């Protein structure tokens, strides 16, 4: 299952590249992060980074993605929103403005909640 991560910010491309660096620095996520590039805009020299794809799997990968995402976005200046879309179309939004004033315990709870949302496929496994 792949997650698609998009960033809304004044400098979207650099912010996505920054997030990619944060993600691939985690051992659990190495080899799981791909860059999605948009075709070059007229008058530009090359493609732009449009989104990131992260392959989920067993072993706490969703938790690693959520933890990195929350840590990264808390350190962003300005208004930054990350949108994570699961294959079923469900989108989880994480906004920097909502995280800046949280204490450590609240940030940990929020990251755990995001991780559960990323792992939840909506299937009931026969229950």
PDB file of C-alpha atoms in Angstrom:
ATOM      1  CA  UNK A   1       0.000   0.000   0.000  1.00  0.00           C
ATOM      2  CA  UNK A   2       1.403   3.387  -0.989  1.00  0.00           C
ATOM      3  CA  UNK A   3       0.660   6.680   0.697  1.00  0.00           C
ATOM      4  CA  UNK A   4       0.774   9.885  -1.325  1.00  0.00           C
ATOM      5  CA  UNK A   5       2.078  12.929   0.535  1.00  0.00           C
ATOM      6  CA  UNK A   6       1.500  16.414  -0.849  1.00  0.00           C
ATOM      7  CA  UNK A   7       2.553  19.677   0.756  1.00  0.00           C
ATOM      8  CA  UNK A   8       0.783  23.011   0.554  1.00  0.00           C
ATOM      9  CA  UNK A   9       3.272  25.807   1.185  1.00  0.00           C
ATOM     10  CA  UNK A  10       4.609  28.916  -0.478  1.00  0.00           C
ATOM     11  CA  UNK A  11       7.688  26.901  -1.574  1.00  0.00           C
ATOM     12  CA  UNK A  12       6.130  23.500  -2.245  1.00  0.00           C
ATOM     13  CA  UNK A  13       9.030  21.879  -4.116  1.00  0.00           C
ATOM     14  CA  UNK A  14      11.728  22.706  -1.563  1.00  0.00           C
ATOM     15  CA  UNK A  15       9.413  21.702   1.292  1.00  0.00           C
ATOM     16  CA  UNK A  16       8.702  18.318  -0.323  1.00  0.00           C
ATOM     17  CA  UNK A  17      12.415  17.732  -0.861  1.00  0.00           C
ATOM     18  CA  UNK A  18      13.045  18.633   2.783  1.00  0.00           C
ATOM     19  CA  UNK A  19      10.357  16.206   3.951  1.00  0.00           C
ATOM     20  CA  UNK A  20      11.828  13.493   1.727  1.00  0.00           C
ATOM     21  CA  UNK A  21      15.211  13.958   3.404  1.00  0.00           C
ATOM     22  CA  UNK A  22      13.601  13.638   6.835  1.00  0.00           C
ATOM     23  CA  UNK A  23      11.728  10.492   5.777  1.00  0.00           C
ATOM     24  CA  UNK A  24      14.692   8.698   4.216  1.00  0.00           C
ATOM     25  CA  UNK A  25      16.853   9.443   7.238  1.00  0.00           C
ATOM     26  CA  UNK A  26      14.701   6.959   9.182  1.00  0.00           C
ATOM     27  CA  UNK A  27      15.950   3.384   8.940  1.00  0.00           C
ATOM     28  CA  UNK A  28      12.404   1.976   8.656  1.00  0.00           C
ATOM     29  CA  UNK A  29      11.680   4.190   5.647  1.00  0.00           C
ATOM     30  CA  UNK A  30      14.841   3.784   3.576  1.00  0.00           C
ATOM     31  CA  UNK A  31      13.986   2.490   0.134  1.00  0.00           C
ATOM     32  CA  UNK A  32      10.274   3.190   0.676  1.00  0.00           C
ATOM     33  CA  UNK A  33      10.100   6.852  -0.407  1.00  0.00           C
ATOM     34  CA  UNK A  34       9.772   7.916  -4.050  1.00  0.00           C
ATOM     35  CA  UNK A  35       9.481  11.373  -5.552  1.00  0.00           C
ATOM     36  CA  UNK A  36       6.609  12.077  -7.950  1.00  0.00           C
ATOM     37  CA  UNK A  37       7.548  14.738 -10.462  1.00  0.00           C
ATOM     38  CA  UNK A  38       5.235  16.918 -12.529  1.00  0.00           C
ATOM     39  CA  UNK A  39       6.137  17.749 -16.122  1.00  0.00           C
ATOM     40  CA  UNK A  40       8.165  20.934 -16.520  1.00  0.00           C
ATOM     41  CA  UNK A  41       6.206  24.165 -16.596  1.00  0.00           C
ATOM     42  CA  UNK A  42       6.648  26.183 -19.799  1.00  0.00           C
ATOM     43  CA  UNK A  43       9.781  28.296 -19.469  1.00  0.00           C
ATOM     44  CA  UNK A  44      11.367  26.153 -16.737  1.00  0.00           C
ATOM     45  CA  UNK A  45      14.418  23.938 -17.011  1.00  0.00           C
ATOM     46  CA  UNK A  46      13.081  20.742 -15.534  1.00  0.00           C
ATOM     47  CA  UNK A  47      10.331  18.890 -13.715  1.00  0.00           C
ATOM     48  CA  UNK A  48       9.104  19.922 -10.285  1.00  0.00           C
ATOM     49  CA  UNK A  49       8.547  17.728  -7.263  1.00  0.00           C
ATOM     50  CA  UNK A  50       4.792  17.212  -7.040  1.00  0.00           C
ATOM     51  CA  UNK A  51       4.358  14.621  -4.265  1.00  0.00           C
ATOM     52  CA  UNK A  52       6.013  11.792  -2.387  1.00  0.00           C
ATOM     53  CA  UNK A  53       4.989   8.135  -2.424  1.00  0.00           C
ATOM     54  CA  UNK A  54       5.719   6.058   0.654  1.00  0.00           C
ATOM     55  CA  UNK A  55       5.323   2.277   0.549  1.00  0.00           C
ATOM     56  CA  UNK A  56       3.813   1.024   3.783  1.00  0.00           C
ATOM     57  CA  UNK A  57       4.433  -2.409   5.178  1.00  0.00           C
ATOM     58  CA  UNK A  58       4.750  -4.309   8.431  1.00  0.00           C
ATOM     59  CA  UNK A  59       7.070  -3.325  11.215  1.00  0.00           C
ATOM     60  CA  UNK A  60       5.899   0.107  12.285  1.00  0.00           C
ATOM     61  CA  UNK A  61       6.292   1.898   8.974  1.00  0.00           C
ATOM     62  CA  UNK A  62       3.081   3.931   9.463  1.00  0.00           C
ATOM     63  CA  UNK A  63       4.279   4.973  12.908  1.00  0.00           C
ATOM     64  CA  UNK A  64       7.626   6.066  11.463  1.00  0.00           C
ATOM     65  CA  UNK A  65       5.890   8.085   8.716  1.00  0.00           C
ATOM     66  CA  UNK A  66       3.554   9.769  11.215  1.00  0.00           C
ATOM     67  CA  UNK A  67       6.346  10.565  13.673  1.00  0.00           C
ATOM     68  CA  UNK A  68       8.606  12.047  10.997  1.00  0.00           C
ATOM     69  CA  UNK A  69       5.745  13.988   9.410  1.00  0.00           C
ATOM     70  CA  UNK A  70       4.632  15.532  12.706  1.00  0.00           C
ATOM     71  CA  UNK A  71       8.220  16.344  13.754  1.00  0.00           C
ATOM     72  CA  UNK A  72       9.027  17.852  10.355  1.00  0.00           C
ATOM     73  CA  UNK A  73       5.915  19.989  10.086  1.00  0.00           C
ATOM     74  CA  UNK A  74       6.313  21.386  13.613  1.00  0.00           C
ATOM     75  CA  UNK A  75       9.622  22.887  12.529  1.00  0.00           C
ATOM     76  CA  UNK A  76       8.272  24.612   9.431  1.00  0.00           C
ATOM     77  CA  UNK A  77       7.983  28.372   9.309  1.00  0.00           C
ATOM     78  CA  UNK A  78       4.806  29.873   7.922  1.00  0.00           C
ATOM     79  CA  UNK A  79       1.687  28.021   6.940  1.00  0.00           C
ATOM     80  CA  UNK A  80       2.468  24.494   5.841  1.00  0.00           C
ATOM     81  CA  UNK A  81      -0.063  21.709   5.415  1.00  0.00           C
ATOM     82  CA  UNK A  82       0.771  18.106   4.578  1.00  0.00           C
ATOM     83  CA  UNK A  83      -1.932  15.982   2.975  1.00  0.00           C
ATOM     84  CA  UNK A  84      -1.485  12.236   3.182  1.00  0.00           C
ATOM     85  CA  UNK A  85      -3.772  10.189   0.952  1.00  0.00           C
ATOM     86  CA  UNK A  86      -4.285   6.463   1.389  1.00  0.00           C
ATOM     87  CA  UNK A  87      -5.040   4.205  -1.604  1.00  0.00           C
ATOM     88  CA  UNK A  88      -8.739   4.180  -0.634  1.00  0.00           C
ATOM     89  CA  UNK A  89      -8.853   7.969  -1.121  1.00  0.00           C
ATOM     90  CA  UNK A  90      -8.983   8.885   2.562  1.00  0.00           C
ATOM     91  CA  UNK A  91      -6.957  12.044   3.205  1.00  0.00           C
ATOM     92  CA  UNK A  92      -5.360  13.027   6.501  1.00  0.00           C
ATOM     93  CA  UNK A  93      -4.251  16.656   6.822  1.00  0.00           C
ATOM     94  CA  UNK A  94      -1.568  17.841   9.222  1.00  0.00           C
ATOM     95  CA  UNK A  95      -1.177  21.602   9.646  1.00  0.00           C
ATOM     96  CA  UNK A  96       1.808  23.354  11.189  1.00  0.00           C
ATOM     97  CA  UNK A  97      -0.377  25.975  12.861  1.00  0.00           C
ATOM     98  CA  UNK A  98      -2.217  23.278  14.836  1.00  0.00           C
ATOM     99  CA  UNK A  99       0.979  21.678  16.161  1.00  0.00           C
ATOM    100  CA  UNK A 100       3.199  24.556  17.200  1.00  0.00           C
ATOM    101  CA  UNK A 101       1.596  25.163  20.588  1.00  0.00           C
ATOM    102  CA  UNK A 102       1.250  21.503  21.590  1.00  0.00           C
ATOM    103  CA  UNK A 103       3.316  20.115  24.424  1.00  0.00           C
ATOM    104  CA  UNK A 104       5.324  16.909  23.986  1.00  0.00           C
ATOM    105  CA  UNK A 105       2.590  14.622  25.339  1.00  0.00           C
ATOM    106  CA  UNK A 106      -0.024  16.091  22.983  1.00  0.00           C
ATOM    107  CA  UNK A 107       2.345  15.793  20.019  1.00  0.00           C
ATOM    108  CA  UNK A 108       2.944  12.113  20.828  1.00  0.00           C
ATOM    109  CA  UNK A 109      -0.807  11.473  21.062  1.00  0.00           C
ATOM    110  CA  UNK A 110      -1.368  13.287  17.779  1.00  0.00           C
ATOM    111  CA  UNK A 111       1.397  11.311  16.020  1.00  0.00           C
ATOM    112  CA  UNK A 112      -0.122   8.051  17.320  1.00  0.00           C
ATOM    113  CA  UNK A 113      -3.533   9.109  16.032  1.00  0.00           C
ATOM    114  CA  UNK A 114      -2.075   9.917  12.605  1.00  0.00           C
ATOM    115  CA  UNK A 115      -0.288   6.543  12.535  1.00  0.00           C
ATOM    116  CA  UNK A 116      -3.545   4.707  13.306  1.00  0.00           C
ATOM    117  CA  UNK A 117      -5.292   6.658  10.545  1.00  0.00           C
ATOM    118  CA  UNK A 118      -2.553   5.731   8.067  1.00  0.00           C
ATOM    119  CA  UNK A 119      -2.752   2.042   8.965  1.00  0.00           C
ATOM    120  CA  UNK A 120      -6.564   1.839   8.918  1.00  0.00           C
ATOM    121  CA  UNK A 121      -7.630   0.517   5.534  1.00  0.00           C
ATOM    122  CA  UNK A 122     -11.319   0.645   6.368  1.00  0.00           C
ATOM    123  CA  UNK A 123     -11.563  -3.149   6.192  1.00  0.00           C
ATOM    124  CA  UNK A 124     -13.131  -4.946   9.111  1.00  0.00           C
ATOM    125  CA  UNK A 125     -11.247  -8.253   8.567  1.00  0.00           C
ATOM    126  CA  UNK A 126     -14.481 -10.187   8.916  1.00  0.00           C
ATOM    127  CA  UNK A 127     -15.370  -8.665  12.275  1.00  0.00           C
TER     128      UNK A 127
END
